[in-house]
Amino acid sequence: MKNSILLLSFILFLFFGCGNSQNNKTVNNQTVGKESITQAQSELIFNHSKVFPNNTQLAFAFIENGNVMYYGAEKRNDSIFTIQNHQNAFEIGSITKVFTSTLLADFVLENKVQLDNPINPYYNFEFNEGQEVTFKTLANHTSGLARMPSNLVFDISNQDPFSSYDVDELEYYLANEMELSFDEDGAYEYSNVGAGLLGHTLSKIGNKPLLQLFQENIFSRYHMSNSTIGSDKVSTFLVQGQSSEGRPVKNWNLASLSGAGDIISTAEDLSKFVIAQFQEDNKTLALTRTVTHTMSDTSSIGLGWHMRKGSSGENWIWHNGGTGGYTSCLVMNTENQNGVIVLSNVSALGDPMIHIDQLCFGLMETL
C-alpha cells in the first residue's frame, strides 16, 4: 500500500509540478518558494498530514514580524495538494475559551465584574454545598471543576454529544452535583464545564446571547466577519467535518457550554485576532495574557491563554481545540510578533489529531 501511494504521489508530482515557476519547488504537490512556504515547512506539513484520511483540509496562517501569509493543503487521492482556503470556515473547538476569557477581560475593564469575585450572586439558587467559584478560576482552570459535568454522559457515538445539555441541565448540576476538588494552592485542572459556565455567566450579566456579545465585543472590533457560532450562521464556505476514518460528521452544538468550544472561524479571521495581540495599547488583550497561575518553570496560564517556553527560551502563548470533526492549534510570540495558526477537519476523537499540535509547534520553530 505504501509503495502504491508513493508511486501515485510521484506521478501526480510529474503532472502537477510542471506548472510551477522556475523559482518554486514542490513537496508532494505543495508549492514552495519565495512567495510561499519554505521547503522545511512543506516537509513538516507532508510528514504530519500523510496519516490523515482523504478529503482532509488544513488552513494555515504564518505570521512573521507582524506580517501574515496564508497557505492551504488538502489530501486527496492519497496525495497532498496546495489550495487556497484561508477564508474557509472550521470549528475551532477550545480556542473558543480564549474568546470567552477575552469577553471576561472586557467586563473587568468596564467594571462590570472583578476577577476575584464569585459568580454565585448571578444565580438565584445556592450552589451545591455552598461552594463558591470565581471568575478568574473559571478562566484559568483552577476552580476545581472537573473536565466535564457529572450529569453529562459524553457518548462518542453521538455525533453531537453536547446538544441536549441545556441551561436546566447546567443549573441542576450547579445546585445538586457540583464538586470542587483542589488543594490550597488551587491546582490546575482543565475544565470544559468551567469555561462553559464562564460563558453562560457572562451572557447572564450582559443580558445577551453569548454570540451577540462575541459579535459586539470581539468579532466586530477585530473585523472577524466570518466568525460565528452555529453552522447555520456561517457566511463563508464551511469545510465538512470528518471522523478519524474520513466519514462526514455533524457540526457540534455545545448548548449551555457554548463558551467552551462553539466558535466557527477562519485562518484569516484568527490571524486578525493574533495581530491585534501585538498592539501594546490594547488593555483587554494584554489582561488575557497576564499570568494568573504557574504550573511549572516552563508552563503557566493567563485568562484562557496557556504559556510555554519555546526551544530557544522565547515565550509562546497558545491554545488548541478539537471537536468531533475538527482539530485546531494557535501559537504566537508577542515579543517578535510571530505566530502560526492551523485549522483542520481532522477529528479530535482519534489518534491523528495529535499531529495538529505537533505540526503547529514545529512550524513555529521555523519562524
PDB file of C-alpha atoms in Angstrom, residues 44-277:
ATOM      1  CA  LEU A  44       6.665  19.225   8.035  1.00  0.00           C
ATOM      2  CA  ILE A  45       3.176  19.557   6.576  1.00  0.00           C
ATOM      3  CA  PHE A  46       3.608  16.459   4.425  1.00  0.00           C
ATOM      4  CA  ASN A  47       5.125  14.313   7.174  1.00  0.00           C
ATOM      5  CA  HIS A  48       2.292  15.085   9.600  1.00  0.00           C
ATOM      6  CA  SER A  49      -0.523  15.108   7.037  1.00  0.00           C
ATOM      7  CA  LYS A  50       0.175  11.775   5.371  1.00  0.00           C
ATOM      8  CA  VAL A  51      -1.610   9.960   8.230  1.00  0.00           C
ATOM      9  CA  PHE A  52      -4.848  11.895   7.686  1.00  0.00           C
ATOM     10  CA  PRO A  53      -7.756  10.469   5.661  1.00  0.00           C
ATOM     11  CA  ASN A  54      -8.563  11.707   2.165  1.00  0.00           C
ATOM     12  CA  ASN A  55     -10.585  14.946   1.964  1.00  0.00           C
ATOM     13  CA  THR A  56      -8.666  16.400   4.893  1.00  0.00           C
ATOM     14  CA  GLN A  57      -8.134  20.159   4.636  1.00  0.00           C
ATOM     15  CA  LEU A  58      -5.609  22.223   6.553  1.00  0.00           C
ATOM     16  CA  ALA A  59      -5.652  26.021   6.582  1.00  0.00           C
ATOM     17  CA  PHE A  60      -2.526  27.827   7.794  1.00  0.00           C
ATOM     18  CA  ALA A  61      -1.634  31.377   8.728  1.00  0.00           C
ATOM     19  CA  PHE A  62       2.068  32.173   9.117  1.00  0.00           C
ATOM     20  CA  ILE A  63       2.620  35.448  10.938  1.00  0.00           C
ATOM     21  CA  GLU A  64       6.194  36.716  10.876  1.00  0.00           C
ATOM     22  CA  ASN A  65       7.241  40.128  12.193  1.00  0.00           C
ATOM     23  CA  GLY A  66       3.575  41.091  12.214  1.00  0.00           C
ATOM     24  CA  ASN A  67       3.016  40.168   8.551  1.00  0.00           C
ATOM     25  CA  VAL A  68       0.683  37.329   7.624  1.00  0.00           C
ATOM     26  CA  MET A  69       0.894  34.766   4.825  1.00  0.00           C
ATOM     27  CA  TYR A  70      -1.779  32.153   4.204  1.00  0.00           C
ATOM     28  CA  TYR A  71      -1.325  28.617   2.994  1.00  0.00           C
ATOM     29  CA  GLY A  72      -3.666  25.700   2.469  1.00  0.00           C
ATOM     30  CA  ALA A  73      -3.313  21.985   1.917  1.00  0.00           C
ATOM     31  CA  GLU A  74      -5.731  19.220   1.045  1.00  0.00           C
ATOM     32  CA  LYS A  75      -5.266  15.471   0.946  1.00  0.00           C
ATOM     33  CA  ARG A  76      -6.984  13.720  -1.921  1.00  0.00           C
ATOM     34  CA  ASN A  77      -6.127  10.561  -3.815  1.00  0.00           C
ATOM     35  CA  ASP A  78      -3.526   9.849  -1.107  1.00  0.00           C
ATOM     36  CA  SER A  79      -1.502  12.937  -2.010  1.00  0.00           C
ATOM     37  CA  ILE A  80      -1.156  16.436  -0.537  1.00  0.00           C
ATOM     38  CA  PHE A  81      -2.064  19.438  -2.707  1.00  0.00           C
ATOM     39  CA  THR A  82      -1.743  23.186  -2.252  1.00  0.00           C
ATOM     40  CA  ILE A  83      -5.102  25.002  -2.111  1.00  0.00           C
ATOM     41  CA  GLN A  84      -6.449  28.414  -1.094  1.00  0.00           C
ATOM     42  CA  ASN A  85      -8.676  28.031   1.957  1.00  0.00           C
ATOM     43  CA  HIS A  86      -7.804  30.830   4.389  1.00  0.00           C
ATOM     44  CA  GLN A  87     -11.390  32.105   4.146  1.00  0.00           C
ATOM     45  CA  ASN A  88     -12.928  28.670   4.635  1.00  0.00           C
ATOM     46  CA  ALA A  89     -14.611  28.083   7.982  1.00  0.00           C
ATOM     47  CA  PHE A  90     -13.715  25.396  10.530  1.00  0.00           C
ATOM     48  CA  GLU A  91     -14.892  24.654  14.056  1.00  0.00           C
ATOM     49  CA  ILE A  92     -12.081  25.867  16.322  1.00  0.00           C
ATOM     50  CA  GLY A  93     -13.167  23.940  19.428  1.00  0.00           C
ATOM     51  CA  SER A  94     -11.480  25.004  22.642  1.00  0.00           C
ATOM     52  CA  ILE A  95      -9.735  28.024  21.136  1.00  0.00           C
ATOM     53  CA  THR A  96     -13.188  29.462  21.852  1.00  0.00           C
ATOM     54  CA  LYS A  97     -12.133  29.573  25.529  1.00  0.00           C
ATOM     55  CA  VAL A  98      -9.703  32.381  24.692  1.00  0.00           C
ATOM     56  CA  PHE A  99     -12.575  34.445  23.300  1.00  0.00           C
ATOM     57  CA  THR A 100     -14.720  33.757  26.354  1.00  0.00           C
ATOM     58  CA  SER A 101     -11.852  34.946  28.564  1.00  0.00           C
ATOM     59  CA  THR A 102     -11.376  37.991  26.327  1.00  0.00           C
ATOM     60  CA  LEU A 103     -15.005  38.847  26.938  1.00  0.00           C
ATOM     61  CA  LEU A 104     -14.338  38.478  30.672  1.00  0.00           C
ATOM     62  CA  ALA A 105     -11.371  40.873  30.396  1.00  0.00           C
ATOM     63  CA  ASP A 106     -13.645  43.419  28.715  1.00  0.00           C
ATOM     64  CA  PHE A 107     -16.155  43.119  31.545  1.00  0.00           C
ATOM     65  CA  VAL A 108     -13.377  43.584  34.119  1.00  0.00           C
ATOM     66  CA  LEU A 109     -12.063  46.736  32.460  1.00  0.00           C
ATOM     67  CA  GLU A 110     -15.612  48.066  32.211  1.00  0.00           C
ATOM     68  CA  ASN A 111     -16.003  47.444  35.981  1.00  0.00           C
ATOM     69  CA  LYS A 112     -18.885  45.072  35.440  1.00  0.00           C
ATOM     70  CA  VAL A 113     -17.117  42.300  37.396  1.00  0.00           C
ATOM     71  CA  GLN A 114     -13.875  41.707  39.289  1.00  0.00           C
ATOM     72  CA  LEU A 115     -11.686  38.682  38.605  1.00  0.00           C
ATOM     73  CA  ASP A 116     -11.680  37.514  42.214  1.00  0.00           C
ATOM     74  CA  ASN A 117     -15.420  37.932  42.670  1.00  0.00           C
ATOM     75  CA  PRO A 118     -17.587  34.790  42.878  1.00  0.00           C
ATOM     76  CA  ILE A 119     -20.125  34.096  40.149  1.00  0.00           C
ATOM     77  CA  ASN A 120     -22.633  32.803  42.726  1.00  0.00           C
ATOM     78  CA  PRO A 121     -24.637  36.066  43.134  1.00  0.00           C
ATOM     79  CA  TYR A 122     -25.674  35.879  39.474  1.00  0.00           C
ATOM     80  CA  TYR A 123     -27.711  32.735  40.179  1.00  0.00           C
ATOM     81  CA  ASN A 124     -30.949  32.647  42.180  1.00  0.00           C
ATOM     82  CA  PHE A 125     -30.087  29.397  43.935  1.00  0.00           C
ATOM     83  CA  GLU A 126     -27.281  28.137  46.153  1.00  0.00           C
ATOM     84  CA  PHE A 127     -24.528  26.074  44.576  1.00  0.00           C
ATOM     85  CA  ASN A 128     -24.100  22.536  45.880  1.00  0.00           C
ATOM     86  CA  GLU A 129     -22.853  22.602  49.497  1.00  0.00           C
ATOM     87  CA  GLY A 130     -22.452  26.388  49.298  1.00  0.00           C
ATOM     88  CA  GLN A 131     -19.309  26.157  47.174  1.00  0.00           C
ATOM     89  CA  GLU A 132     -18.078  29.402  45.600  1.00  0.00           C
ATOM     90  CA  VAL A 133     -16.459  29.794  42.185  1.00  0.00           C
ATOM     91  CA  THR A 134     -14.685  32.950  40.988  1.00  0.00           C
ATOM     92  CA  PHE A 135     -14.386  34.390  37.501  1.00  0.00           C
ATOM     93  CA  LYS A 136     -10.596  34.048  37.486  1.00  0.00           C
ATOM     94  CA  THR A 137     -10.570  30.380  38.480  1.00  0.00           C
ATOM     95  CA  LEU A 138     -13.022  29.577  35.691  1.00  0.00           C
ATOM     96  CA  ALA A 139     -10.806  31.370  33.158  1.00  0.00           C
ATOM     97  CA  ASN A 140      -7.531  29.757  34.292  1.00  0.00           C
ATOM     98  CA  HIS A 141      -8.797  26.248  35.105  1.00  0.00           C
ATOM     99  CA  THR A 142      -8.099  26.391  38.841  1.00  0.00           C
ATOM    100  CA  SER A 143     -11.724  26.293  40.015  1.00  0.00           C
ATOM    101  CA  GLY A 144     -11.526  22.613  40.938  1.00  0.00           C
ATOM    102  CA  LEU A 145     -14.273  21.739  38.464  1.00  0.00           C
ATOM    103  CA  ALA A 146     -13.790  18.526  36.531  1.00  0.00           C
ATOM    104  CA  ARG A 147     -13.287  18.393  32.772  1.00  0.00           C
ATOM    105  CA  MET A 148     -16.959  17.522  32.192  1.00  0.00           C
ATOM    106  CA  PRO A 149     -20.080  17.971  34.340  1.00  0.00           C
ATOM    107  CA  SER A 150     -21.097  14.794  36.141  1.00  0.00           C
ATOM    108  CA  ASN A 151     -24.601  14.827  34.656  1.00  0.00           C
ATOM    109  CA  LEU A 152     -23.372  14.871  31.063  1.00  0.00           C
ATOM    110  CA  VAL A 153     -22.847  11.462  29.503  1.00  0.00           C
ATOM    111  CA  PHE A 154     -20.276  12.018  26.759  1.00  0.00           C
ATOM    112  CA  ASP A 155     -21.022   9.354  24.151  1.00  0.00           C
ATOM    113  CA  ILE A 156     -18.583   9.487  21.233  1.00  0.00           C
ATOM    114  CA  SER A 157     -21.084   7.543  19.102  1.00  0.00           C
ATOM    115  CA  ASN A 158     -23.349  10.609  19.366  1.00  0.00           C
ATOM    116  CA  GLN A 159     -22.130  12.966  16.657  1.00  0.00           C
ATOM    117  CA  ASP A 160     -23.435  15.983  18.601  1.00  0.00           C
ATOM    118  CA  PRO A 161     -22.860  14.938  22.232  1.00  0.00           C
ATOM    119  CA  PHE A 162     -23.405  18.308  23.965  1.00  0.00           C
ATOM    120  CA  SER A 163     -26.536  19.450  22.139  1.00  0.00           C
ATOM    121  CA  SER A 164     -29.026  18.341  24.818  1.00  0.00           C
ATOM    122  CA  TYR A 165     -27.068  19.854  27.707  1.00  0.00           C
ATOM    123  CA  ASP A 166     -29.270  22.906  28.139  1.00  0.00           C
ATOM    124  CA  VAL A 167     -29.427  25.586  30.845  1.00  0.00           C
ATOM    125  CA  ASP A 168     -31.683  23.433  33.033  1.00  0.00           C
ATOM    126  CA  GLU A 169     -29.081  20.642  32.965  1.00  0.00           C
ATOM    127  CA  LEU A 170     -26.268  23.062  33.814  1.00  0.00           C
ATOM    128  CA  GLU A 171     -28.148  24.674  36.671  1.00  0.00           C
ATOM    129  CA  TYR A 172     -29.185  21.293  38.078  1.00  0.00           C
ATOM    130  CA  TYR A 173     -25.503  20.362  38.097  1.00  0.00           C
ATOM    131  CA  LEU A 174     -24.541  23.565  39.909  1.00  0.00           C
ATOM    132  CA  ALA A 175     -27.236  23.137  42.550  1.00  0.00           C
ATOM    133  CA  ASN A 176     -27.026  19.394  43.134  1.00  0.00           C
ATOM    134  CA  GLU A 177     -23.889  17.725  41.769  1.00  0.00           C
ATOM    135  CA  MET A 178     -21.079  20.276  41.518  1.00  0.00           C
ATOM    136  CA  GLU A 179     -18.000  19.213  43.452  1.00  0.00           C
ATOM    137  CA  LEU A 180     -14.832  21.287  43.643  1.00  0.00           C
ATOM    138  CA  SER A 181     -11.649  19.315  44.077  1.00  0.00           C
ATOM    139  CA  PHE A 182      -8.370  21.178  44.545  1.00  0.00           C
ATOM    140  CA  ASP A 183      -5.600  21.768  47.068  1.00  0.00           C
ATOM    141  CA  GLU A 184      -4.908  25.010  48.939  1.00  0.00           C
ATOM    142  CA  ASP A 185      -2.884  26.409  46.029  1.00  0.00           C
ATOM    143  CA  GLY A 186      -5.703  25.898  43.516  1.00  0.00           C
ATOM    144  CA  ALA A 187      -4.235  23.209  41.292  1.00  0.00           C
ATOM    145  CA  TYR A 188      -4.667  23.461  37.526  1.00  0.00           C
ATOM    146  CA  GLU A 189      -7.262  21.078  36.109  1.00  0.00           C
ATOM    147  CA  TYR A 190      -8.502  21.719  32.582  1.00  0.00           C
ATOM    148  CA  SER A 191     -12.265  22.138  32.669  1.00  0.00           C
ATOM    149  CA  ASN A 192     -14.728  22.362  29.799  1.00  0.00           C
ATOM    150  CA  VAL A 193     -17.626  22.849  32.186  1.00  0.00           C
ATOM    151  CA  GLY A 194     -15.705  25.702  33.847  1.00  0.00           C
ATOM    152  CA  ALA A 195     -15.232  27.597  30.578  1.00  0.00           C
ATOM    153  CA  GLY A 196     -18.804  26.868  29.549  1.00  0.00           C
ATOM    154  CA  LEU A 197     -20.050  28.132  32.907  1.00  0.00           C
ATOM    155  CA  LEU A 198     -17.984  31.295  32.479  1.00  0.00           C
ATOM    156  CA  GLY A 199     -19.562  31.976  29.089  1.00  0.00           C
ATOM    157  CA  HIS A 200     -23.054  31.300  30.422  1.00  0.00           C
ATOM    158  CA  THR A 201     -22.490  33.636  33.383  1.00  0.00           C
ATOM    159  CA  LEU A 202     -21.168  36.461  31.194  1.00  0.00           C
ATOM    160  CA  SER A 203     -24.226  36.051  28.982  1.00  0.00           C
ATOM    161  CA  LYS A 204     -26.436  36.468  32.050  1.00  0.00           C
ATOM    162  CA  ILE A 205     -24.538  39.577  33.158  1.00  0.00           C
ATOM    163  CA  GLY A 206     -24.591  41.111  29.689  1.00  0.00           C
ATOM    164  CA  ASN A 207     -28.238  40.100  29.259  1.00  0.00           C
ATOM    165  CA  LYS A 208     -27.483  38.994  25.714  1.00  0.00           C
ATOM    166  CA  PRO A 209     -26.800  35.671  23.954  1.00  0.00           C
ATOM    167  CA  LEU A 210     -23.115  34.764  24.007  1.00  0.00           C
ATOM    168  CA  LEU A 211     -22.864  35.057  20.222  1.00  0.00           C
ATOM    169  CA  GLN A 212     -24.143  38.640  20.356  1.00  0.00           C
ATOM    170  CA  LEU A 213     -21.545  39.507  22.999  1.00  0.00           C
ATOM    171  CA  PHE A 214     -18.802  37.954  20.863  1.00  0.00           C
ATOM    172  CA  GLN A 215     -20.013  39.897  17.822  1.00  0.00           C
ATOM    173  CA  GLU A 216     -20.195  43.241  19.602  1.00  0.00           C
ATOM    174  CA  ASN A 217     -17.073  42.978  21.774  1.00  0.00           C
ATOM    175  CA  ILE A 218     -14.677  40.926  19.649  1.00  0.00           C
ATOM    176  CA  PHE A 219     -15.680  39.933  16.100  1.00  0.00           C
ATOM    177  CA  SER A 220     -16.736  43.438  15.049  1.00  0.00           C
ATOM    178  CA  ARG A 221     -13.828  45.110  16.835  1.00  0.00           C
ATOM    179  CA  TYR A 222     -11.226  42.969  15.056  1.00  0.00           C
ATOM    180  CA  HIS A 223     -13.068  42.711  11.726  1.00  0.00           C
ATOM    181  CA  MET A 224     -13.634  38.966  12.045  1.00  0.00           C
ATOM    182  CA  SER A 225     -16.551  38.921   9.606  1.00  0.00           C
ATOM    183  CA  ASN A 226     -16.553  35.149   9.062  1.00  0.00           C
ATOM    184  CA  SER A 227     -16.564  34.115  12.731  1.00  0.00           C
ATOM    185  CA  THR A 228     -19.745  32.977  14.441  1.00  0.00           C
ATOM    186  CA  ILE A 229     -21.489  30.302  16.484  1.00  0.00           C
ATOM    187  CA  GLY A 230     -23.730  27.809  14.709  1.00  0.00           C
ATOM    188  CA  SER A 231     -23.156  26.158  11.332  1.00  0.00           C
ATOM    189  CA  ASP A 232     -26.395  27.720  10.059  1.00  0.00           C
ATOM    190  CA  LYS A 233     -24.922  31.201  10.578  1.00  0.00           C
ATOM    191  CA  VAL A 234     -21.656  30.681   8.672  1.00  0.00           C
ATOM    192  CA  SER A 235     -21.349  33.242   5.876  1.00  0.00           C
ATOM    193  CA  THR A 236     -18.472  31.577   4.005  1.00  0.00           C
ATOM    194  CA  PHE A 237     -17.668  28.044   2.843  1.00  0.00           C
ATOM    195  CA  LEU A 238     -17.816  25.650   5.808  1.00  0.00           C
ATOM    196  CA  VAL A 239     -15.370  22.762   5.461  1.00  0.00           C
ATOM    197  CA  GLN A 240     -17.064  19.429   6.144  1.00  0.00           C
ATOM    198  CA  GLY A 241     -16.012  17.898   9.446  1.00  0.00           C
ATOM    199  CA  GLN A 242     -14.762  14.316   9.327  1.00  0.00           C
ATOM    200  CA  SER A 243     -14.428  11.328  11.617  1.00  0.00           C
ATOM    201  CA  SER A 244     -10.967   9.844  12.126  1.00  0.00           C
ATOM    202  CA  GLU A 245     -11.846   7.404   9.320  1.00  0.00           C
ATOM    203  CA  GLY A 246     -12.738  10.221   6.940  1.00  0.00           C
ATOM    204  CA  ARG A 247     -16.543   9.961   7.129  1.00  0.00           C
ATOM    205  CA  PRO A 248     -18.632  13.173   7.250  1.00  0.00           C
ATOM    206  CA  VAL A 249     -19.892  14.084  10.738  1.00  0.00           C
ATOM    207  CA  LYS A 250     -22.296  16.643  12.190  1.00  0.00           C
ATOM    208  CA  ASN A 251     -21.222  20.014  13.488  1.00  0.00           C
ATOM    209  CA  TRP A 252     -21.221  20.332  17.253  1.00  0.00           C
ATOM    210  CA  ASN A 253     -23.570  22.490  19.331  1.00  0.00           C
ATOM    211  CA  LEU A 254     -22.358  22.906  22.897  1.00  0.00           C
ATOM    212  CA  ALA A 255     -25.664  24.403  24.081  1.00  0.00           C
ATOM    213  CA  SER A 256     -25.256  25.858  27.606  1.00  0.00           C
ATOM    214  CA  LEU A 257     -21.490  25.165  27.472  1.00  0.00           C
ATOM    215  CA  SER A 258     -21.063  27.212  24.290  1.00  0.00           C
ATOM    216  CA  GLY A 259     -18.266  29.313  25.781  1.00  0.00           C
ATOM    217  CA  ALA A 260     -16.075  26.226  25.996  1.00  0.00           C
ATOM    218  CA  GLY A 261     -15.861  25.465  22.286  1.00  0.00           C
ATOM    219  CA  ASP A 262     -18.600  26.626  19.918  1.00  0.00           C
ATOM    220  CA  ILE A 263     -16.912  29.203  17.669  1.00  0.00           C
ATOM    221  CA  ILE A 264     -16.534  28.614  13.934  1.00  0.00           C
ATOM    222  CA  SER A 265     -13.862  30.759  12.277  1.00  0.00           C
ATOM    223  CA  THR A 266     -11.275  31.039   9.516  1.00  0.00           C
ATOM    224  CA  ALA A 267      -7.492  31.285   9.356  1.00  0.00           C
ATOM    225  CA  GLU A 268      -7.897  34.832   8.052  1.00  0.00           C
ATOM    226  CA  ASP A 269     -10.125  35.931  10.942  1.00  0.00           C
ATOM    227  CA  LEU A 270      -7.930  34.317  13.585  1.00  0.00           C
ATOM    228  CA  SER A 271      -4.840  35.979  12.116  1.00  0.00           C
ATOM    229  CA  LYS A 272      -6.520  39.363  12.677  1.00  0.00           C
ATOM    230  CA  PHE A 273      -7.114  38.414  16.302  1.00  0.00           C
ATOM    231  CA  VAL A 274      -3.471  37.347  16.700  1.00  0.00           C
ATOM    232  CA  ILE A 275      -2.105  40.520  15.099  1.00  0.00           C
ATOM    233  CA  ALA A 276      -4.285  42.558  17.477  1.00  0.00           C
ATOM    234  CA  GLN A 277      -2.392  40.881  20.333  1.00  0.00           C
TER     235      GLN A 277
END
